[in-house]
């Protein structure tokens, strides 16, 4: 399945735009997504950390990803 | 507890936030205002740029406000967070909390800003003369 | 550290206090506002009456502000305290503290109000339907 | 010597006015003053506590009192 990932902050700079698409297996989880993203964009590994959000909630590595989910990459936050 | 969470690209109105949390039942209000500092590690800051994943940011702020309400007997809690381009001295965030007694107001307000800075998807770029840096992005 | 201490029988202006402590060097401002509550131990409060030994109260507030400035890296600190007759909901005290980092602002502000309530010669009478009581006077 | 004492809050109610005078020996200290006041106004002993201020500073029991000092009685404070 093709997954669209929203990007913010430095992730937007790394991706060169506000979203990217990756191709994942149909039973993919967050961990698989991070692996695929880091392969394509190795600079992600230089970040202090980053999280994946699924449908506006922080997701754990084992959480599944479905083609209609809203997926976002959350680099280290710095609001306030 | 009543809660108001707002993200806006317009200048924040501190007095409006304070007026919203004031109530005849409260004895104490604590307010935190985060403002744009003119230097970071000795380098002059020209401006800040805030970006947000708005839907999720509001969800997260609702969550931590609810947590604050469980931890302390808070009456009203408001968070207004700015986005876009901010000049030095402008307010990036205003948090105001009212409670019957002051300890709850202080502690809930501190919890809100400390947790907001850890979990809410808002990003700040500090712009210097020689370019911009996303705060906290790199180790 | 810059300090402004004022006792006044006129309504306090919160925004003026906040504006006074804001500075391009600060990143965080904490503000405490003590307001008149409508009940004490379940009894309806009609109004509060504040009395002060003004000269000594200012001296004591100057002292605790200086202590706060020694304990935390504070930039600006303001205390405005009201006297006279206050209605429910009105502000009795406004304390605002600015600092480079928020921890100092929060901790100095909390220290100011906690210590003010212990040492500054200001007295509050709660007036109920059946008479007035000087707060904390009796064990 | 005759000492004038300013009163505030509940002390004003106990004294029935904003100040009272007491007669003290010339080498009197704060402790002697409290004793003299409590003899004249026993209700002072019912207070949670009270302090004496000399020239706008809290005074200790052994501190001396002089005829030109500004003396005040400070019942439990309750500002803020």
GROMACS .gro file of C-alpha atoms in nm:
model
  438
    1UNK     CA    1   0.000   0.000   0.000
    2UNK     CA    2   0.106   0.357  -0.061
    3UNK     CA    3   0.120   0.570   0.253
    4UNK     CA    4   0.129   0.947   0.258
    5UNK     CA    5   0.325   1.101   0.548
    6UNK     CA    6   0.281   1.458   0.667
    7UNK     CA    7   0.601   1.637   0.768
    8UNK     CA    8   0.668   1.934   0.998
    9UNK     CA    9   0.963   2.134   1.119
   10UNK     CA   10   1.297   1.985   1.029
   11UNK     CA   11   1.133   1.676   0.877
   12UNK     CA   12   0.985   1.903   0.613
   13UNK     CA   13   1.334   2.028   0.533
   14UNK     CA   14   1.471   1.672   0.517
   15UNK     CA   15   1.191   1.556   0.289
   16UNK     CA   16   1.206   1.874   0.084
   17UNK     CA   17   0.832   1.925   0.121
   18UNK     CA   18   0.529   1.900   0.351
   19UNK     CA   19   0.465   1.530   0.274
   20UNK     CA   20   0.617   1.219   0.118
   21UNK     CA   21   0.484   0.885   0.001
   22UNK     CA   22   0.631   0.545   0.083
   23UNK     CA   23   0.534   0.199  -0.031
   24UNK     CA   24   0.471  -0.044   0.258
   25UNK     CA   25   0.342  -0.401   0.294
   26UNK     CA   26  -0.028  -0.428   0.377
   27UNK     CA   27   0.039  -0.543   0.735
   28UNK     CA   28   0.303  -0.276   0.803
   29UNK     CA   29   0.355  -0.125   1.147
   30UNK     CA   30   0.517   0.197   1.269
   31UNK     CA   31   0.855   0.028   1.296
   32UNK     CA   32   0.842  -0.078   0.930
   33UNK     CA   33   0.749   0.277   0.832
   34UNK     CA   34   1.044   0.425   1.022
   35UNK     CA   35   1.278   0.176   0.856
   36UNK     CA   36   1.147   0.265   0.510
   37UNK     CA   37   1.171   0.637   0.579
   38UNK     CA   38   1.524   0.618   0.718
   39UNK     CA   39   1.638   0.418   0.414
   40UNK     CA   40   1.508   0.689   0.183
   41UNK     CA   41   1.604   0.984   0.407
   42UNK     CA   42   1.909   0.884   0.615
   43UNK     CA   43   1.926   1.233   0.771
   44UNK     CA   44   1.634   1.130   0.990
   45UNK     CA   45   1.881   0.920   1.188
   46UNK     CA   46   2.070   1.237   1.284
   47UNK     CA   47   1.769   1.379   1.467
   48UNK     CA   48   1.767   1.375   1.846
   49UNK     CA   49   1.458   1.154   1.810
   50UNK     CA   50   1.134   1.146   1.616
   51UNK     CA   51   0.791   0.992   1.661
   52UNK     CA   52   0.520   0.877   1.425
   53UNK     CA   53   0.165   0.994   1.482
   54UNK     CA   54  -0.127   0.787   1.355
   55UNK     CA   55  -0.460   0.969   1.336
   56UNK     CA   56  -0.336   1.254   1.559
   57UNK     CA   57  -0.204   1.029   1.835
   58UNK     CA   58   0.153   0.928   1.911
   59UNK     CA   59   0.201   0.569   1.794
   60UNK     CA   60   0.414   0.287   1.935
   61UNK     CA   61   0.658   0.088   1.717
   62UNK     CA   62   0.426  -0.214   1.697
   63UNK     CA   63   0.111  -0.018   1.608
   64UNK     CA   64  -0.035  -0.111   1.271
   65UNK     CA   65  -0.070   0.129   0.981
   66UNK     CA   66  -0.366   0.125   0.745
   67UNK     CA   67  -0.403   0.288   0.407
   68UNK     CA   68  -0.667   0.535   0.526
   69UNK     CA   69  -0.480   0.647   0.841
   70UNK     CA   70  -0.350   1.002   0.873
   71UNK     CA   71   0.022   0.952   0.930
   72UNK     CA   72   0.268   1.223   1.036
   73UNK     CA   73   0.632   1.236   1.131
   74UNK     CA   74   0.692   1.430   1.453
   75UNK     CA   75   1.050   1.552   1.497
   76UNK     CA   76   1.151   1.681   1.844
   77UNK     CA   77   0.889   1.936   1.946
   78UNK     CA   78   0.985   2.284   2.066
   79UNK     CA   79   0.666   2.481   2.130
   80UNK     CA   80   0.597   2.721   2.415
   81UNK     CA   81  -1.298   2.235   3.508
   82UNK     CA   82  -1.354   2.455   3.202
   83UNK     CA   83  -1.087   2.454   2.934
   84UNK     CA   84  -1.013   2.668   2.631
   85UNK     CA   85  -0.736   2.569   2.390
   86UNK     CA   86  -0.655   2.783   2.088
   87UNK     CA   87  -0.384   2.804   1.823
   88UNK     CA   88  -0.368   3.130   1.634
   89UNK     CA   89  -0.145   3.313   1.390
   90UNK     CA   90  -0.255   3.646   1.539
   91UNK     CA   91  -0.088   3.824   1.835
   92UNK     CA   92  -0.205   3.673   2.165
   93UNK     CA   93  -0.415   3.883   2.399
   94UNK     CA   94  -0.294   3.815   2.754
   95UNK     CA   95  -0.565   4.014   2.929
   96UNK     CA   96  -0.837   3.824   2.742
   97UNK     CA   97  -0.688   3.496   2.865
   98UNK     CA   98  -0.676   3.619   3.224
   99UNK     CA   99  -1.031   3.755   3.208
  100UNK     CA  100  -1.149   3.416   3.079
  101UNK     CA  101  -1.010   3.223   3.379
  102UNK     CA  102  -1.116   3.474   3.647
  103UNK     CA  103  -1.417   3.368   3.845
  104UNK     CA  104  -1.579   3.459   4.177
  105UNK     CA  105  -1.500   3.108   4.303
  106UNK     CA  106  -1.124   3.143   4.251
  107UNK     CA  107  -0.874   3.286   4.491
  108UNK     CA  108  -0.563   3.247   4.279
  109UNK     CA  109  -0.463   3.269   3.915
  110UNK     CA  110  -0.128   3.173   3.775
  111UNK     CA  111  -0.029   3.286   3.429
  112UNK     CA  112   0.269   3.183   3.222
  113UNK     CA  113   0.376   3.384   2.920
  114UNK     CA  114   0.648   3.252   2.693
  115UNK     CA  115   0.811   3.534   2.501
  116UNK     CA  116   1.066   3.552   2.219
  117UNK     CA  117   1.412   3.611   2.358
  118UNK     CA  118   1.662   3.827   2.170
  119UNK     CA  119   1.956   3.586   2.215
  120UNK     CA  120   2.025   3.213   2.230
  121UNK     CA  121   2.366   3.099   2.347
  122UNK     CA  122   2.498   3.449   2.287
  123UNK     CA  123   2.374   3.473   1.927
  124UNK     CA  124   2.127   3.747   1.832
  125UNK     CA  125   1.784   3.608   1.738
  126UNK     CA  126   1.613   3.801   1.457
  127UNK     CA  127   1.276   3.627   1.480
  128UNK     CA  128   1.108   3.296   1.556
  129UNK     CA  129   0.898   3.088   1.321
  130UNK     CA  130   0.644   2.852   1.475
  131UNK     CA  131   0.491   2.569   1.282
  132UNK     CA  132   0.228   2.330   1.411
  133UNK     CA  133   0.043   2.012   1.329
  134UNK     CA  134  -0.268   2.193   1.437
  135UNK     CA  135  -0.527   1.919   1.477
  136UNK     CA  136  -0.291   1.698   1.675
  137UNK     CA  137  -0.153   1.991   1.876
  138UNK     CA  138  -0.504   2.080   1.994
  139UNK     CA  139  -0.573   1.714   2.077
  140UNK     CA  140  -0.251   1.691   2.279
  141UNK     CA  141  -0.319   2.017   2.463
  142UNK     CA  142  -0.671   1.896   2.546
  143UNK     CA  143  -0.514   1.578   2.686
  144UNK     CA  144  -0.261   1.751   2.909
  145UNK     CA  145  -0.525   2.000   3.026
  146UNK     CA  146  -0.743   1.704   3.127
  147UNK     CA  147  -0.445   1.550   3.309
  148UNK     CA  148  -0.384   1.878   3.494
  149UNK     CA  149  -0.751   1.879   3.592
  150UNK     CA  150  -0.717   1.529   3.736
  151UNK     CA  151  -0.401   1.612   3.928
  152UNK     CA  152  -0.510   1.946   4.076
  153UNK     CA  153  -0.844   2.109   4.166
  154UNK     CA  154  -0.839   2.360   3.881
  155UNK     CA  155  -1.138   2.578   3.794
  156UNK     CA  156  -1.051   2.721   3.454
  157UNK     CA  157  -0.755   2.662   3.227
  158UNK     CA  158  -0.673   2.839   2.902
  159UNK     CA  159  -0.390   2.790   2.656
  160UNK     CA  160  -0.339   3.018   2.358
  161UNK     CA  161  -0.042   2.930   2.138
  162UNK     CA  162   0.084   3.145   1.854
  163UNK     CA  163   0.206   3.023   1.516
  164UNK     CA  164   0.378   3.195   1.225
  165UNK     CA  165   0.651   3.455   1.243
  166UNK     CA  166   0.716   3.624   1.580
  167UNK     CA  167   0.935   3.922   1.657
  168UNK     CA  168   1.156   3.946   1.965
  169UNK     CA  169   0.944   4.025   2.273
  170UNK     CA  170   0.620   3.884   2.134
  171UNK     CA  171   0.424   3.620   2.327
  172UNK     CA  172   0.443   3.268   2.183
  173UNK     CA  173   0.220   3.109   2.445
  174UNK     CA  174  -0.012   3.221   2.724
  175UNK     CA  175  -0.133   2.971   2.984
  176UNK     CA  176  -0.364   3.086   3.262
  177UNK     CA  177  -0.509   2.869   3.539
  178UNK     CA  178  -0.753   2.965   3.813
  179UNK     CA  179  -0.820   2.766   4.129
  180UNK     CA  180  -0.969   2.811   4.474
  181UNK     CA  181  -0.620   2.801   4.627
  182UNK     CA  182  -0.298   2.918   4.469
  183UNK     CA  183  -0.095   2.597   4.495
  184UNK     CA  184  -0.319   2.422   4.241
  185UNK     CA  185  -0.298   2.719   4.002
  186UNK     CA  186   0.083   2.733   4.019
  187UNK     CA  187   0.134   2.359   3.990
  188UNK     CA  188  -0.115   2.304   3.709
  189UNK     CA  189   0.027   2.599   3.513
  190UNK     CA  190   0.383   2.470   3.550
  191UNK     CA  191   0.271   2.120   3.451
  192UNK     CA  192   0.099   2.260   3.141
  193UNK     CA  193   0.401   2.445   3.005
  194UNK     CA  194   0.651   2.173   3.099
  195UNK     CA  195   0.440   1.902   2.933
  196UNK     CA  196   0.345   2.118   2.635
  197UNK     CA  197   0.713   2.165   2.558
  198UNK     CA  198   0.764   1.787   2.566
  199UNK     CA  199   0.464   1.650   2.379
  200UNK     CA  200   0.268   1.906   2.178
  201UNK     CA  201   0.354   1.902   1.805
  202UNK     CA  202   0.468   2.260   1.766
  203UNK     CA  203   0.809   2.347   1.625
  204UNK     CA  204   1.013   2.660   1.664
  205UNK     CA  205   1.280   2.779   1.426
  206UNK     CA  206   1.521   3.039   1.560
  207UNK     CA  207   1.634   3.267   1.284
  208UNK     CA  208   1.979   3.425   1.323
  209UNK     CA  209   2.167   3.650   1.083
  210UNK     CA  210   2.338   3.347   0.933
  211UNK     CA  211   2.031   3.127   0.900
  212UNK     CA  212   1.765   2.934   1.089
  213UNK     CA  213   1.778   2.639   1.327
  214UNK     CA  214   1.491   2.412   1.432
  215UNK     CA  215   1.517   2.413   1.811
  216UNK     CA  216   1.591   2.074   1.976
  217UNK     CA  217   1.599   1.889   1.643
  218UNK     CA  218   1.954   1.761   1.680
  219UNK     CA  219   2.129   1.612   1.984
  220UNK     CA  220   1.726   4.275   3.867
  221UNK     CA  221   1.479   4.560   3.841
  222UNK     CA  222   1.203   4.576   4.100
  223UNK     CA  223   0.884   4.775   4.135
  224UNK     CA  224   0.678   4.753   4.455
  225UNK     CA  225   0.356   4.946   4.495
  226UNK     CA  226   0.064   4.959   4.736
  227UNK     CA  227  -0.247   5.128   4.605
  228UNK     CA  228  -0.611   5.179   4.698
  229UNK     CA  229  -0.704   5.187   4.328
  230UNK     CA  230  -0.794   4.880   4.114
  231UNK     CA  231  -0.479   4.699   4.001
  232UNK     CA  232  -0.391   4.696   3.632
  233UNK     CA  233  -0.265   4.346   3.548
  234UNK     CA  234  -0.159   4.426   3.191
  235UNK     CA  235   0.049   4.721   3.311
  236UNK     CA  236   0.234   4.489   3.551
  237UNK     CA  237   0.300   4.234   3.276
  238UNK     CA  238   0.415   4.502   3.031
  239UNK     CA  239   0.657   4.632   3.295
  240UNK     CA  240   0.835   4.296   3.339
  241UNK     CA  241   0.845   4.205   2.968
  242UNK     CA  242   1.183   4.248   2.810
  243UNK     CA  243   1.364   4.125   2.499
  244UNK     CA  244   1.608   3.938   2.724
  245UNK     CA  245   1.336   3.727   2.889
  246UNK     CA  246   1.195   3.401   2.767
  247UNK     CA  247   0.942   3.343   3.042
  248UNK     CA  248   0.709   3.545   3.260
  249UNK     CA  249   0.512   3.407   3.550
  250UNK     CA  250   0.227   3.610   3.693
  251UNK     CA  251   0.027   3.548   4.008
  252UNK     CA  252  -0.304   3.723   4.067
  253UNK     CA  253  -0.478   3.689   4.401
  254UNK     CA  254  -0.850   3.755   4.367
  255UNK     CA  255  -1.134   3.792   4.614
  256UNK     CA  256  -1.322   3.464   4.649
  257UNK     CA  257  -1.698   3.460   4.701
  258UNK     CA  258  -1.691   3.201   4.982
  259UNK     CA  259  -1.474   3.098   5.277
  260UNK     CA  260  -1.551   2.768   5.448
  261UNK     CA  261  -1.891   2.767   5.283
  262UNK     CA  262  -1.989   3.117   5.399
  263UNK     CA  263  -2.068   3.386   5.142
  264UNK     CA  264  -1.810   3.668   5.142
  265UNK     CA  265  -1.960   4.013   5.075
  266UNK     CA  266  -1.632   4.200   5.042
  267UNK     CA  267  -1.275   4.216   5.170
  268UNK     CA  268  -1.111   4.501   5.354
  269UNK     CA  269  -0.733   4.531   5.334
  270UNK     CA  270  -0.535   4.739   5.576
  271UNK     CA  271  -0.161   4.792   5.567
  272UNK     CA  272   0.128   4.937   5.760
  273UNK     CA  273   0.238   5.088   5.436
  274UNK     CA  274   0.594   5.199   5.500
  275UNK     CA  275   0.689   4.868   5.662
  276UNK     CA  276   0.496   4.665   5.403
  277UNK     CA  277   0.697   4.826   5.122
  278UNK     CA  278   1.021   4.767   5.315
  279UNK     CA  279   0.933   4.398   5.368
  280UNK     CA  280   0.833   4.350   5.003
  281UNK     CA  281   1.160   4.512   4.894
  282UNK     CA  282   1.341   4.265   5.119
  283UNK     CA  283   1.171   3.953   4.986
  284UNK     CA  284   1.212   4.074   4.629
  285UNK     CA  285   1.586   4.111   4.696
  286UNK     CA  286   1.589   3.758   4.843
  287UNK     CA  287   1.414   3.624   4.533
  288UNK     CA  288   1.676   3.799   4.320
  289UNK     CA  289   1.953   3.628   4.514
  290UNK     CA  290   1.792   3.284   4.491
  291UNK     CA  291   1.696   3.291   4.120
  292UNK     CA  292   1.826   3.471   3.809
  293UNK     CA  293   1.531   3.707   3.778
  294UNK     CA  294   1.524   3.999   3.535
  295UNK     CA  295   1.229   4.206   3.647
  296UNK     CA  296   0.993   4.165   3.939
  297UNK     CA  297   0.684   4.369   4.016
  298UNK     CA  298   0.439   4.354   4.307
  299UNK     CA  299   0.125   4.565   4.318
  300UNK     CA  300  -0.090   4.517   4.628
  301UNK     CA  301  -0.433   4.665   4.675
  302UNK     CA  302  -0.570   4.816   4.997
  303UNK     CA  303  -0.914   4.933   5.099
  304UNK     CA  304  -1.245   4.771   5.019
  305UNK     CA  305  -1.251   4.503   4.747
  306UNK     CA  306  -1.549   4.337   4.586
  307UNK     CA  307  -1.564   3.966   4.501
  308UNK     CA  308  -1.357   3.894   4.187
  309UNK     CA  309  -1.127   4.196   4.223
  310UNK     CA  310  -0.749   4.152   4.228
  311UNK     CA  311  -0.586   4.199   4.568
  312UNK     CA  312  -0.232   4.137   4.450
  313UNK     CA  313  -0.047   4.105   4.121
  314UNK     CA  314   0.305   3.964   4.113
  315UNK     CA  315   0.489   3.931   3.781
  316UNK     CA  316   0.841   3.798   3.730
  317UNK     CA  317   1.043   3.774   3.410
  318UNK     CA  318   1.354   3.563   3.360
  319UNK     CA  319   1.564   3.418   3.081
  320UNK     CA  320   1.428   3.071   3.159
  321UNK     CA  321   1.087   2.986   3.298
  322UNK     CA  322   1.195   2.789   3.607
  323UNK     CA  323   1.334   3.103   3.770
  324UNK     CA  324   1.018   3.300   3.689
  325UNK     CA  325   0.788   3.034   3.836
  326UNK     CA  326   0.994   2.974   4.146
  327UNK     CA  327   1.058   3.340   4.226
  328UNK     CA  328   0.689   3.425   4.176
  329UNK     CA  329   0.580   3.141   4.406
  330UNK     CA  330   0.838   3.247   4.663
  331UNK     CA  331   0.714   3.606   4.650
  332UNK     CA  332   0.349   3.525   4.718
  333UNK     CA  333   0.424   3.255   4.978
  334UNK     CA  334   0.660   3.483   5.170
  335UNK     CA  335   0.443   3.793   5.128
  336UNK     CA  336   0.158   3.607   5.297
  337UNK     CA  337   0.385   3.520   5.589
  338UNK     CA  338   0.576   3.840   5.656
  339UNK     CA  339   0.433   4.151   5.490
  340UNK     CA  340   0.223   4.366   5.727
  341UNK     CA  341  -0.104   4.364   5.536
  342UNK     CA  342  -0.427   4.249   5.696
  343UNK     CA  343  -0.742   4.122   5.536
  344UNK     CA  344  -1.087   4.129   5.693
  345UNK     CA  345  -1.346   3.902   5.536
  346UNK     CA  346  -1.687   4.058   5.564
  347UNK     CA  347  -1.983   3.818   5.580
  348UNK     CA  348  -2.352   3.895   5.623
  349UNK     CA  349  -2.314   3.851   5.998
  350UNK     CA  350  -1.998   4.056   6.044
  351UNK     CA  351  -1.628   4.071   5.968
  352UNK     CA  352  -1.333   3.851   6.063
  353UNK     CA  353  -0.964   3.940   6.050
  354UNK     CA  354  -0.813   3.646   5.861
  355UNK     CA  355  -0.558   3.433   6.055
  356UNK     CA  356  -0.584   3.650   6.368
  357UNK     CA  357  -0.692   3.369   6.599
  358UNK     CA  358  -0.565   3.011   6.626
  359UNK     CA  359   0.933   5.690   7.908
  360UNK     CA  360   0.603   5.708   7.726
  361UNK     CA  361   0.587   5.496   7.411
  362UNK     CA  362   0.331   5.532   7.137
  363UNK     CA  363   0.235   5.208   6.959
  364UNK     CA  364   0.072   5.193   6.618
  365UNK     CA  365  -0.195   4.927   6.574
  366UNK     CA  366  -0.336   4.753   6.266
  367UNK     CA  367  -0.594   4.490   6.186
  368UNK     CA  368  -0.734   4.313   6.489
  369UNK     CA  369  -0.493   4.495   6.721
  370UNK     CA  370  -0.671   4.817   6.631
  371UNK     CA  371  -1.000   4.656   6.735
  372UNK     CA  372  -0.848   4.532   7.063
  373UNK     CA  373  -0.700   4.873   7.144
  374UNK     CA  374  -1.014   5.052   7.027
  375UNK     CA  375  -0.808   5.282   6.804
  376UNK     CA  376  -0.510   5.313   6.570
  377UNK     CA  377  -0.258   5.367   6.851
  378UNK     CA  378  -0.207   5.341   7.227
  379UNK     CA  379   0.048   5.477   7.474
  380UNK     CA  380   0.225   5.277   7.740
  381UNK     CA  381   0.466   5.382   8.010
  382UNK     CA  382   0.794   5.184   8.009
  383UNK     CA  383   1.126   5.200   8.196
  384UNK     CA  384   1.401   5.384   8.007
  385UNK     CA  385   1.595   5.063   7.932
  386UNK     CA  386   1.288   4.869   7.819
  387UNK     CA  387   1.302   4.601   7.552
  388UNK     CA  388   1.042   4.440   7.324
  389UNK     CA  389   0.965   4.175   7.582
  390UNK     CA  390   0.885   4.439   7.847
  391UNK     CA  391   0.660   4.615   7.598
  392UNK     CA  392   0.466   4.296   7.520
  393UNK     CA  393   0.422   4.231   7.892
  394UNK     CA  394   0.289   4.582   7.950
  395UNK     CA  395   0.054   4.561   7.652
  396UNK     CA  396  -0.083   4.220   7.750
  397UNK     CA  397  -0.148   4.342   8.104
  398UNK     CA  398  -0.355   4.632   7.971
  399UNK     CA  399  -0.512   4.439   7.677
  400UNK     CA  400  -0.538   4.070   7.777
  401UNK     CA  401  -0.715   3.988   7.450
  402UNK     CA  402  -0.374   4.012   7.281
  403UNK     CA  403  -0.296   3.674   7.439
  404UNK     CA  404  -0.581   3.517   7.240
  405UNK     CA  405  -0.417   3.603   6.908
  406UNK     CA  406  -0.250   3.324   6.710
  407UNK     CA  407   0.068   3.531   6.756
  408UNK     CA  408   0.184   3.889   6.721
  409UNK     CA  409   0.511   4.068   6.660
  410UNK     CA  410   0.650   4.407   6.748
  411UNK     CA  411   0.808   4.618   6.477
  412UNK     CA  412   1.067   4.881   6.567
  413UNK     CA  413   1.135   5.140   6.297
  414UNK     CA  414   0.966   4.929   6.028
  415UNK     CA  415   1.158   4.611   6.106
  416UNK     CA  416   1.046   4.303   6.296
  417UNK     CA  417   1.209   4.315   6.641
  418UNK     CA  418   1.334   4.034   6.866
  419UNK     CA  419   1.226   4.006   7.233
  420UNK     CA  420   1.562   4.139   7.360
  421UNK     CA  421   1.578   4.439   7.126
  422UNK     CA  422   1.582   4.772   7.308
  423UNK     CA  423   1.315   5.037   7.267
  424UNK     CA  424   1.392   5.407   7.262
  425UNK     CA  425   1.158   5.698   7.305
  426UNK     CA  426   1.201   5.822   6.948
  427UNK     CA  427   1.149   5.477   6.783
  428UNK     CA  428   0.847   5.409   6.564
  429UNK     CA  429   0.682   5.111   6.735
  430UNK     CA  430   0.400   4.903   6.590
  431UNK     CA  431   0.215   4.592   6.690
  432UNK     CA  432   0.186   4.340   6.405
  433UNK     CA  433  -0.091   4.082   6.450
  434UNK     CA  434  -0.088   3.776   6.217
  435UNK     CA  435  -0.060   3.909   5.862
  436UNK     CA  436  -0.297   3.800   5.587
  437UNK     CA  437  -0.213   3.993   5.271
  438UNK     CA  438  -0.208   3.861   4.917
   0.00000   0.00000   0.00000
